[in-house]
Amino acid sequence: MAKINLKLLKIEAKKEIKKTESLDYLNKIFDKYLGKKGIVSEVLRSLKSLPQTKRKKTGEAANDFKREIGELIEERKKIFQNAGYKIQDTHFDITAPGKKPVSGHLHPLTLARKEVEEIFENMGFSVVEGPEMESEWYNFDALNIPKDHPARDQWDTFYLENGLLLRTHTSPVQVRYMEKNNPPLRIITIGRVFRHEATDASHEVNFYQLDGLMVGKDVNVANFKAVIQEFFRRFFEKPVKIRLIPSFFPFVEPGFQVDMTCLNCEGKGCSVCSQTGWLEMMGAGMVHPNVFKNSGLNPKFWQGWAFGMGFDRLAMMKYKINDIRLFYSGDLRFLNQF
Ligand SMILES: [Zn+2]
């Protein structure tokens, strides 16, 4: 008989088994290789005629082939059985229960993000991004928070061995953008930020922030009110009012806290808004002259507003979710509701 290369034969057999679509065909493969008249039996029978030196080696290889290919065929058989095929029945069982294909869907934060981006884009804003690993300069100094400033305590973060840190807000993107682009400009950033703190229902070590900036020759607080009120109205699909309350943030002057009419009671007062009719939504203000200077713009020529808010919180209010940790838990019972 012709010399048989068992190594090559094994590769071929494996391919054939993988391609099988029916038990019938699988049985044929078995016969071809491992059956009484199969190739391996033929090899074993021919051992007698081989020289003593080759006999042992070839015998071992043949048995090895028999064992390995036999196992693969058995495995393949089991797949057919589990899938509803019946042994000795080559027909597809149309009465077997169907298998629903698992199709994925977007995460609630992604859904909210797409919606926010679309609203701002329709108002002439560009969506920009920046690095999550940031330098101290962009994260703090450039935003008018020098090393000894007490505000740094509020934004404790993770300092990395390479000298960088995980950004505590998306505002560094504003500075990076102003360095490279001349006003007038309108941008928003939605991105992941980090805080070194204990987690609870409303705090996570990493969460998302929405950050906006508008700069021009005469951009003012009235523009800010109009844009933000319109954003909330479109996002929550309800008419809303906003109010500004004086507040302090190092990177703006003047700064204000922005409240929105409570969506739950529409301003009448309820437990969600502690009976005030208002919900605190974001921090904002007119861009501080030092921030312009640090970004390479002359504050004598340019003015603008900026805001920053917790993006998770926005999504939580939209979808009425009461625990921020649900977004990151990977729990399908939660995620499949979207
Ligand atoms: Zn309320």
mmCIF file of C-alpha atoms and ligand atoms in Angstrom:
data_model
loop_
_atom_site.group_PDB
_atom_site.id
_atom_site.type_symbol
_atom_site.label_atom_id
_atom_site.label_comp_id
_atom_site.label_asym_id
_atom_site.label_seq_id
_atom_site.Cartn_x
_atom_site.Cartn_y
_atom_site.Cartn_z
ATOM 1 C CA MET A 1 0.000 0.000 0.000
ATOM 2 C CA ALA A 2 1.001 3.586 -0.533
ATOM 3 C CA LYS A 3 2.709 5.268 2.357
ATOM 4 C CA ILE A 4 0.196 7.185 4.468
ATOM 5 C CA ASN A 5 1.123 10.405 6.219
ATOM 6 C CA LEU A 6 -0.893 10.214 9.431
ATOM 7 C CA LYS A 7 -0.042 13.786 10.401
ATOM 8 C CA LEU A 8 -1.563 15.265 7.263
ATOM 9 C CA LEU A 9 -4.444 12.868 7.450
ATOM 10 C CA LYS A 10 -5.259 14.037 10.939
ATOM 11 C CA ILE A 11 -5.456 17.660 9.831
ATOM 12 C CA GLU A 12 -7.763 16.696 7.000
ATOM 13 C CA ALA A 13 -9.990 14.608 9.278
ATOM 14 C CA LYS A 14 -10.307 17.467 11.772
ATOM 15 C CA LYS A 15 -11.395 19.831 9.010
ATOM 16 C CA GLU A 16 -13.979 17.382 7.786
ATOM 17 C CA ILE A 17 -15.430 16.845 11.262
ATOM 18 C CA LYS A 18 -15.687 20.574 11.806
ATOM 19 C CA LYS A 19 -17.614 21.009 8.577
ATOM 20 C CA THR A 20 -20.116 18.217 9.232
ATOM 21 C CA GLU A 21 -23.723 19.290 9.286
ATOM 22 C CA SER A 22 -25.440 15.964 9.909
ATOM 23 C CA LEU A 23 -25.058 12.788 11.879
ATOM 24 C CA ASP A 24 -25.266 10.796 8.706
ATOM 25 C CA TYR A 25 -22.234 12.489 7.310
ATOM 26 C CA LEU A 26 -20.435 12.188 10.631
ATOM 27 C CA ASN A 27 -20.961 8.398 10.504
ATOM 28 C CA LYS A 28 -19.476 8.347 7.029
ATOM 29 C CA ILE A 29 -16.399 10.152 8.303
ATOM 30 C CA PHE A 30 -16.106 7.588 11.079
ATOM 31 C CA ASP A 31 -16.251 4.750 8.575
ATOM 32 C CA LYS A 32 -13.747 6.397 6.301
ATOM 33 C CA TYR A 33 -11.079 6.819 8.979
ATOM 34 C CA LEU A 34 -11.852 4.558 11.914
ATOM 35 C CA GLY A 35 -14.192 1.918 10.484
ATOM 36 C CA LYS A 36 -13.234 -1.748 9.916
ATOM 37 C CA LYS A 37 -12.335 -0.958 6.344
ATOM 38 C CA GLY A 38 -11.099 2.515 7.224
ATOM 39 C CA ILE A 39 -7.705 4.036 6.669
ATOM 40 C CA VAL A 40 -6.399 3.509 10.188
ATOM 41 C CA SER A 41 -7.321 -0.177 10.211
ATOM 42 C CA GLU A 42 -5.463 -0.490 6.970
ATOM 43 C CA VAL A 43 -2.386 1.103 8.512
ATOM 44 C CA LEU A 44 -2.556 -1.236 11.515
ATOM 45 C CA ARG A 45 -2.913 -4.235 9.299
ATOM 46 C CA SER A 46 0.119 -3.208 7.299
ATOM 47 C CA LEU A 47 2.351 -3.009 10.404
ATOM 48 C CA LYS A 48 3.511 -6.621 9.933
ATOM 49 C CA SER A 49 5.162 -5.726 6.668
ATOM 50 C CA LEU A 50 7.108 -2.851 8.161
ATOM 51 C CA PRO A 51 10.682 -3.145 9.458
ATOM 52 C CA GLN A 52 10.925 -3.603 13.231
ATOM 53 C CA THR A 53 12.243 -0.038 13.737
ATOM 54 C CA LYS A 54 9.294 1.623 12.050
ATOM 55 C CA ARG A 55 6.652 -0.706 13.343
ATOM 56 C CA LYS A 56 6.461 0.650 16.872
ATOM 57 C CA LYS A 57 6.411 4.291 15.845
ATOM 58 C CA THR A 58 3.754 3.848 13.185
ATOM 59 C CA GLY A 59 1.630 1.756 15.502
ATOM 60 C CA GLU A 60 1.708 4.420 18.154
ATOM 61 C CA ALA A 61 0.848 7.146 15.668
ATOM 62 C CA ALA A 62 -2.101 5.130 14.344
ATOM 63 C CA ASN A 63 -3.493 4.522 17.823
ATOM 64 C CA ASP A 64 -3.000 8.154 18.649
ATOM 65 C CA PHE A 65 -4.934 9.122 15.540
ATOM 66 C CA LYS A 66 -7.716 6.698 16.414
ATOM 67 C CA ARG A 67 -8.093 8.074 19.932
ATOM 68 C CA GLU A 68 -8.010 11.775 19.016
ATOM 69 C CA ILE A 69 -10.279 11.621 15.981
ATOM 70 C CA GLY A 70 -12.638 9.275 17.804
ATOM 71 C CA GLU A 71 -13.010 11.818 20.598
ATOM 72 C CA LEU A 72 -13.652 14.664 18.171
ATOM 73 C CA ILE A 73 -16.362 12.708 16.431
ATOM 74 C CA GLU A 74 -17.998 11.948 19.784
ATOM 75 C CA GLU A 75 -17.905 15.621 20.735
ATOM 76 C CA ARG A 76 -19.444 16.634 17.458
ATOM 77 C CA LYS A 77 -22.158 14.053 17.968
ATOM 78 C CA LYS A 78 -23.031 15.592 21.313
ATOM 79 C CA ILE A 79 -23.398 19.044 19.734
ATOM 80 C CA PHE A 80 -25.952 17.674 17.310
ATOM 81 C CA GLN A 81 -27.789 15.913 20.100
ATOM 82 C CA ASN A 82 -27.940 19.064 22.231
ATOM 83 C CA ALA A 83 -29.114 21.145 19.321
ATOM 84 C CA GLY A 84 -32.129 18.937 18.914
ATOM 85 C CA TYR A 85 -30.859 16.558 16.268
ATOM 86 C CA LYS A 86 -31.893 12.990 16.790
ATOM 87 C CA ILE A 87 -29.400 10.200 16.513
ATOM 88 C CA GLN A 88 -29.893 8.207 13.302
ATOM 89 C CA ASP A 89 -32.072 10.954 11.996
ATOM 90 C CA THR A 90 -30.438 13.189 9.467
ATOM 91 C CA HIS A 91 -33.415 15.514 9.173
ATOM 92 C CA PHE A 92 -33.642 18.783 10.985
ATOM 93 C CA ASP A 93 -36.285 18.513 13.680
ATOM 94 C CA ILE A 94 -38.723 21.304 12.938
ATOM 95 C CA THR A 95 -40.622 20.636 16.145
ATOM 96 C CA ALA A 96 -37.607 21.394 18.331
ATOM 97 C CA PRO A 97 -37.952 24.697 20.212
ATOM 98 C CA GLY A 98 -36.312 27.625 18.434
ATOM 99 C CA LYS A 99 -33.310 29.457 19.784
ATOM 100 C CA LYS A 100 -33.731 33.183 20.090
ATOM 101 C CA PRO A 101 -30.600 34.969 18.890
ATOM 102 C CA VAL A 102 -29.184 37.211 21.582
ATOM 103 C CA SER A 103 -29.059 40.739 20.273
ATOM 104 C CA GLY A 104 -27.319 43.459 22.253
ATOM 105 C CA HIS A 105 -28.499 46.993 22.908
ATOM 106 C CA LEU A 106 -27.011 50.254 24.042
ATOM 107 C CA HIS A 107 -26.218 51.041 27.660
ATOM 108 C CA PRO A 108 -28.533 53.654 29.231
ATOM 109 C CA LEU A 109 -25.606 56.058 29.628
ATOM 110 C CA THR A 110 -24.817 55.718 25.923
ATOM 111 C CA LEU A 111 -28.447 56.351 25.035
ATOM 112 C CA ALA A 112 -28.520 59.503 27.159
ATOM 113 C CA ARG A 113 -25.185 60.602 25.761
ATOM 114 C CA LYS A 114 -26.378 60.330 22.164
ATOM 115 C CA GLU A 115 -29.434 62.361 22.997
ATOM 116 C CA VAL A 116 -27.492 65.114 24.767
ATOM 117 C CA GLU A 117 -24.977 65.342 21.936
ATOM 118 C CA GLU A 118 -27.717 65.639 19.360
ATOM 119 C CA ILE A 119 -29.476 68.429 21.245
ATOM 120 C CA PHE A 120 -26.303 70.477 21.586
ATOM 121 C CA GLU A 121 -25.205 69.799 18.033
ATOM 122 C CA ASN A 122 -28.538 71.161 16.855
ATOM 123 C CA MET A 123 -27.735 74.334 18.785
ATOM 124 C CA GLY A 124 -24.409 74.730 16.990
ATOM 125 C CA PHE A 125 -22.107 73.046 19.517
ATOM 126 C CA SER A 126 -19.279 70.678 18.622
ATOM 127 C CA VAL A 127 -18.711 67.520 20.649
ATOM 128 C CA VAL A 128 -15.058 67.245 21.668
ATOM 129 C CA GLU A 129 -12.992 64.810 23.724
ATOM 130 C CA GLY A 130 -9.881 64.830 25.860
ATOM 131 C CA PRO A 131 -7.665 62.333 27.693
ATOM 132 C CA GLU A 132 -8.834 60.640 30.890
ATOM 133 C CA MET A 133 -5.216 60.579 32.084
ATOM 134 C CA GLU A 134 -4.410 64.230 32.606
ATOM 135 C CA SER A 135 -1.572 66.426 33.829
ATOM 136 C CA GLU A 136 -1.825 68.470 36.989
ATOM 137 C CA TRP A 137 -1.535 71.594 34.853
ATOM 138 C CA TYR A 138 -4.649 70.967 32.781
ATOM 139 C CA ASN A 139 -6.672 69.443 35.585
ATOM 140 C CA PHE A 140 -5.908 72.093 38.198
ATOM 141 C CA ASP A 141 -3.438 74.951 37.527
ATOM 142 C CA ALA A 142 -4.783 76.019 34.133
ATOM 143 C CA LEU A 143 -8.269 76.118 35.636
ATOM 144 C CA ASN A 144 -7.161 78.586 38.272
ATOM 145 C CA ILE A 145 -6.652 75.991 41.017
ATOM 146 C CA PRO A 146 -3.008 76.384 42.096
ATOM 147 C CA LYS A 147 -1.241 73.842 44.272
ATOM 148 C CA ASP A 148 -2.137 75.395 47.624
ATOM 149 C CA HIS A 149 -5.772 76.068 46.724
ATOM 150 C CA PRO A 150 -8.251 74.451 49.152
ATOM 151 C CA ALA A 151 -10.476 73.450 46.204
ATOM 152 C CA ARG A 152 -7.979 70.693 45.443
ATOM 153 C CA ASP A 153 -9.167 68.850 48.544
ATOM 154 C CA GLN A 154 -12.663 68.533 47.080
ATOM 155 C CA TRP A 155 -11.236 66.928 43.988
ATOM 156 C CA ASP A 156 -9.051 64.251 45.469
ATOM 157 C CA THR A 157 -8.062 61.843 42.771
ATOM 158 C CA PHE A 158 -5.723 59.010 41.783
ATOM 159 C CA TYR A 159 -2.157 60.106 41.160
ATOM 160 C CA LEU A 160 -0.300 57.828 38.772
ATOM 161 C CA GLU A 161 3.321 56.672 38.858
ATOM 162 C CA ASN A 162 4.032 58.400 35.551
ATOM 163 C CA GLY A 163 3.376 61.782 37.178
ATOM 164 C CA LEU A 164 -0.072 62.184 35.665
ATOM 165 C CA LEU A 165 -3.437 61.840 37.374
ATOM 166 C CA LEU A 166 -6.927 60.640 36.515
ATOM 167 C CA ARG A 167 -8.905 63.752 35.628
ATOM 168 C CA THR A 168 -11.447 64.879 38.192
ATOM 169 C CA HIS A 169 -13.605 66.783 35.710
ATOM 170 C CA THR A 170 -13.965 67.285 31.971
ATOM 171 C CA SER A 171 -13.088 70.989 32.195
ATOM 172 C CA PRO A 172 -9.416 70.423 31.188
ATOM 173 C CA VAL A 173 -10.810 69.730 27.711
ATOM 174 C CA GLN A 174 -11.923 73.384 27.560
ATOM 175 C CA VAL A 175 -8.350 74.590 28.042
ATOM 176 C CA ARG A 176 -6.979 72.086 25.543
ATOM 177 C CA TYR A 177 -9.577 73.161 23.000
ATOM 178 C CA MET A 178 -9.023 76.908 23.473
ATOM 179 C CA GLU A 179 -5.283 76.434 22.995
ATOM 180 C CA LYS A 180 -5.862 75.091 19.502
ATOM 181 C CA ASN A 181 -9.017 76.879 18.345
ATOM 182 C CA ASN A 182 -9.853 80.544 18.079
ATOM 183 C CA PRO A 183 -13.206 81.925 19.265
ATOM 184 C CA PRO A 184 -16.044 82.198 18.643
ATOM 185 C CA LEU A 185 -16.515 78.635 19.848
ATOM 186 C CA ARG A 186 -19.182 76.386 21.288
ATOM 187 C CA ILE A 187 -18.272 72.944 22.586
ATOM 188 C CA ILE A 188 -19.509 70.238 24.890
ATOM 189 C CA THR A 189 -17.609 67.290 26.333
ATOM 190 C CA ILE A 190 -19.066 64.159 27.827
ATOM 191 C CA GLY A 191 -16.485 61.933 29.431
ATOM 192 C CA ARG A 192 -15.363 59.765 32.289
ATOM 193 C CA VAL A 193 -13.954 61.433 35.389
ATOM 194 C CA PHE A 194 -12.549 60.062 38.635
ATOM 195 C CA ARG A 195 -12.678 60.847 42.338
ATOM 196 C CA HIS A 196 -10.916 59.167 45.175
ATOM 197 C CA GLU A 197 -13.893 58.625 47.455
ATOM 198 C CA ALA A 198 -16.142 56.042 49.069
ATOM 199 C CA THR A 199 -19.031 54.788 46.964
ATOM 200 C CA ASP A 200 -22.692 55.019 47.859
ATOM 201 C CA ALA A 201 -26.011 55.445 46.013
ATOM 202 C CA SER A 202 -24.977 58.818 44.607
ATOM 203 C CA HIS A 203 -21.154 58.528 44.560
ATOM 204 C CA GLU A 204 -18.832 56.407 42.453
ATOM 205 C CA VAL A 205 -15.046 56.529 42.038
ATOM 206 C CA ASN A 206 -15.634 56.957 38.353
ATOM 207 C CA PHE A 207 -18.570 58.638 36.692
ATOM 208 C CA TYR A 208 -19.411 60.804 33.707
ATOM 209 C CA GLN A 209 -19.495 64.537 33.377
ATOM 210 C CA LEU A 210 -21.071 66.863 30.867
ATOM 211 C CA ASP A 211 -19.183 70.043 30.334
ATOM 212 C CA GLY A 212 -19.988 73.007 28.074
ATOM 213 C CA LEU A 213 -18.235 76.144 26.902
ATOM 214 C CA MET A 214 -19.275 79.074 24.750
ATOM 215 C CA VAL A 215 -16.844 81.906 23.977
ATOM 216 C CA GLY A 216 -17.256 84.984 21.823
ATOM 217 C CA LYS A 217 -16.952 88.775 21.826
ATOM 218 C CA ASP A 218 -20.193 89.377 23.706
ATOM 219 C CA VAL A 219 -21.305 85.972 25.024
ATOM 220 C CA ASN A 220 -23.152 86.564 28.295
ATOM 221 C CA VAL A 221 -25.263 85.027 31.064
ATOM 222 C CA ALA A 222 -28.494 85.616 29.138
ATOM 223 C CA ASN A 223 -27.140 83.345 26.377
ATOM 224 C CA PHE A 224 -26.310 80.766 29.001
ATOM 225 C CA LYS A 225 -29.811 80.811 30.466
ATOM 226 C CA ALA A 226 -31.409 80.456 27.049
ATOM 227 C CA VAL A 227 -29.179 77.560 25.956
ATOM 228 C CA ILE A 228 -29.458 75.590 29.197
ATOM 229 C CA GLN A 229 -33.187 76.065 29.601
ATOM 230 C CA GLU A 230 -33.693 74.884 26.034
ATOM 231 C CA PHE A 231 -31.384 71.918 26.611
ATOM 232 C CA PHE A 232 -33.336 70.793 29.683
ATOM 233 C CA ARG A 233 -36.656 71.272 27.898
ATOM 234 C CA ARG A 234 -35.578 69.094 24.972
ATOM 235 C CA PHE A 235 -33.832 66.467 27.097
ATOM 236 C CA PHE A 236 -36.639 65.996 29.628
ATOM 237 C CA GLU A 237 -39.350 66.703 27.058
ATOM 238 C CA LYS A 238 -41.099 69.037 29.472
ATOM 239 C CA PRO A 239 -41.182 72.801 29.864
ATOM 240 C CA VAL A 240 -38.734 73.766 32.634
ATOM 241 C CA LYS A 241 -37.618 76.928 34.342
ATOM 242 C CA ILE A 242 -34.129 77.480 35.648
ATOM 243 C CA ARG A 243 -32.743 79.825 38.267
ATOM 244 C CA LEU A 244 -29.206 80.932 39.029
ATOM 245 C CA ILE A 245 -27.869 81.227 42.566
ATOM 246 C CA PRO A 246 -24.479 82.840 43.283
ATOM 247 C CA SER A 247 -21.839 80.207 44.019
ATOM 248 C CA PHE A 248 -18.066 79.743 43.933
ATOM 249 C CA PHE A 249 -15.964 77.738 41.515
ATOM 250 C CA PRO A 250 -12.315 78.705 40.980
ATOM 251 C CA PHE A 251 -12.521 78.669 37.182
ATOM 252 C CA VAL A 252 -15.432 81.090 36.817
ATOM 253 C CA GLU A 253 -16.216 84.635 37.936
ATOM 254 C CA PRO A 254 -19.030 85.219 38.702
ATOM 255 C CA GLY A 255 -20.077 81.649 39.413
ATOM 256 C CA PHE A 256 -23.511 80.238 39.983
ATOM 257 C CA GLN A 257 -25.383 77.113 40.869
ATOM 258 C CA VAL A 258 -28.142 76.259 38.412
ATOM 259 C CA ASP A 259 -31.460 74.907 39.644
ATOM 260 C CA MET A 260 -34.250 73.521 37.515
ATOM 261 C CA THR A 261 -37.964 73.157 38.327
ATOM 262 C CA CYS A 262 -38.559 69.773 39.959
ATOM 263 C CA LEU A 263 -39.727 67.323 37.304
ATOM 264 C CA ASN A 264 -41.587 65.232 39.830
ATOM 265 C CA CYS A 265 -43.956 67.929 41.123
ATOM 266 C CA GLU A 266 -43.441 70.592 38.449
ATOM 267 C CA GLY A 267 -42.484 73.155 41.047
ATOM 268 C CA LYS A 268 -45.239 72.560 43.596
ATOM 269 C CA GLY A 269 -42.942 70.905 46.157
ATOM 270 C CA CYS A 270 -42.483 67.199 46.896
ATOM 271 C CA SER A 271 -40.151 64.788 48.690
ATOM 272 C CA VAL A 272 -37.757 64.605 45.697
ATOM 273 C CA CYS A 273 -37.057 68.343 45.858
ATOM 274 C CA SER A 274 -37.367 68.647 49.678
ATOM 275 C CA GLN A 275 -40.560 70.671 49.157
ATOM 276 C CA THR A 276 -38.671 73.500 47.444
ATOM 277 C CA GLY A 277 -39.913 72.891 43.892
ATOM 278 C CA TRP A 278 -36.308 73.156 42.625
ATOM 279 C CA LEU A 279 -33.517 70.688 41.848
ATOM 280 C CA GLU A 280 -29.825 71.531 41.837
ATOM 281 C CA MET A 281 -28.451 70.610 38.420
ATOM 282 C CA MET A 282 -25.011 72.083 37.743
ATOM 283 C CA GLY A 283 -22.267 74.548 38.467
ATOM 284 C CA ALA A 284 -21.583 77.291 35.945
ATOM 285 C CA GLY A 285 -20.328 80.813 35.463
ATOM 286 C CA MET A 286 -18.450 83.264 33.280
ATOM 287 C CA VAL A 287 -15.009 81.945 32.360
ATOM 288 C CA HIS A 288 -12.358 83.342 34.720
ATOM 289 C CA PRO A 289 -9.809 85.688 33.044
ATOM 290 C CA ASN A 290 -6.981 83.482 34.361
ATOM 291 C CA VAL A 291 -8.403 80.482 32.515
ATOM 292 C CA PHE A 292 -8.428 82.484 29.280
ATOM 293 C CA LYS A 293 -4.827 83.575 29.897
ATOM 294 C CA ASN A 294 -3.736 80.009 30.612
ATOM 295 C CA SER A 295 -5.373 78.920 27.365
ATOM 296 C CA GLY A 296 -3.607 81.577 25.341
ATOM 297 C CA LEU A 297 -6.596 83.893 24.870
ATOM 298 C CA ASN A 298 -6.735 87.549 25.842
ATOM 299 C CA PRO A 299 -9.560 88.121 28.370
ATOM 300 C CA LYS A 300 -9.820 91.724 27.175
ATOM 301 C CA PHE A 301 -11.151 90.519 23.840
ATOM 302 C CA TRP A 302 -13.051 87.410 24.749
ATOM 303 C CA GLN A 303 -15.701 86.411 27.226
ATOM 304 C CA GLY A 304 -17.823 83.331 27.670
ATOM 305 C CA TRP A 305 -19.581 80.930 29.964
ATOM 306 C CA ALA A 306 -18.878 77.398 31.045
ATOM 307 C CA PHE A 307 -20.814 74.777 32.924
ATOM 308 C CA GLY A 308 -20.180 71.313 34.336
ATOM 309 C CA MET A 309 -22.603 68.727 35.613
ATOM 310 C CA GLY A 310 -22.780 65.082 36.618
ATOM 311 C CA PHE A 311 -23.865 63.230 33.531
ATOM 312 C CA ASP A 312 -24.933 60.101 35.414
ATOM 313 C CA ARG A 313 -27.252 62.236 37.492
ATOM 314 C CA LEU A 314 -28.855 63.631 34.366
ATOM 315 C CA ALA A 315 -29.453 60.108 33.071
ATOM 316 C CA MET A 316 -30.716 59.011 36.499
ATOM 317 C CA MET A 317 -33.332 61.758 36.461
ATOM 318 C CA LYS A 318 -34.374 61.019 32.905
ATOM 319 C CA TYR A 319 -34.832 57.286 33.487
ATOM 320 C CA LYS A 320 -35.822 57.563 37.177
ATOM 321 C CA ILE A 321 -32.904 55.487 38.482
ATOM 322 C CA ASN A 322 -32.158 55.835 42.179
ATOM 323 C CA ASP A 323 -28.673 54.301 42.460
ATOM 324 C CA ILE A 324 -25.672 55.391 40.385
ATOM 325 C CA ARG A 325 -23.912 52.048 40.978
ATOM 326 C CA LEU A 326 -26.477 50.294 38.782
ATOM 327 C CA PHE A 327 -24.864 51.872 35.722
ATOM 328 C CA TYR A 328 -21.577 50.091 36.404
ATOM 329 C CA SER A 329 -22.750 46.832 37.994
ATOM 330 C CA GLY A 330 -23.247 44.968 34.715
ATOM 331 C CA ASP A 331 -26.481 43.527 36.112
ATOM 332 C CA LEU A 332 -28.562 42.356 33.152
ATOM 333 C CA ARG A 333 -31.807 42.590 35.105
ATOM 334 C CA PHE A 334 -31.175 46.339 35.190
ATOM 335 C CA LEU A 335 -29.642 46.785 31.736
ATOM 336 C CA ASN A 336 -32.275 44.823 29.856
ATOM 337 C CA GLN A 337 -34.898 47.379 30.829
ATOM 338 C CA PHE A 338 -33.478 49.829 28.300
HETATM 339 ZN ZN ZN B 1 -40.607 68.287 43.593
#
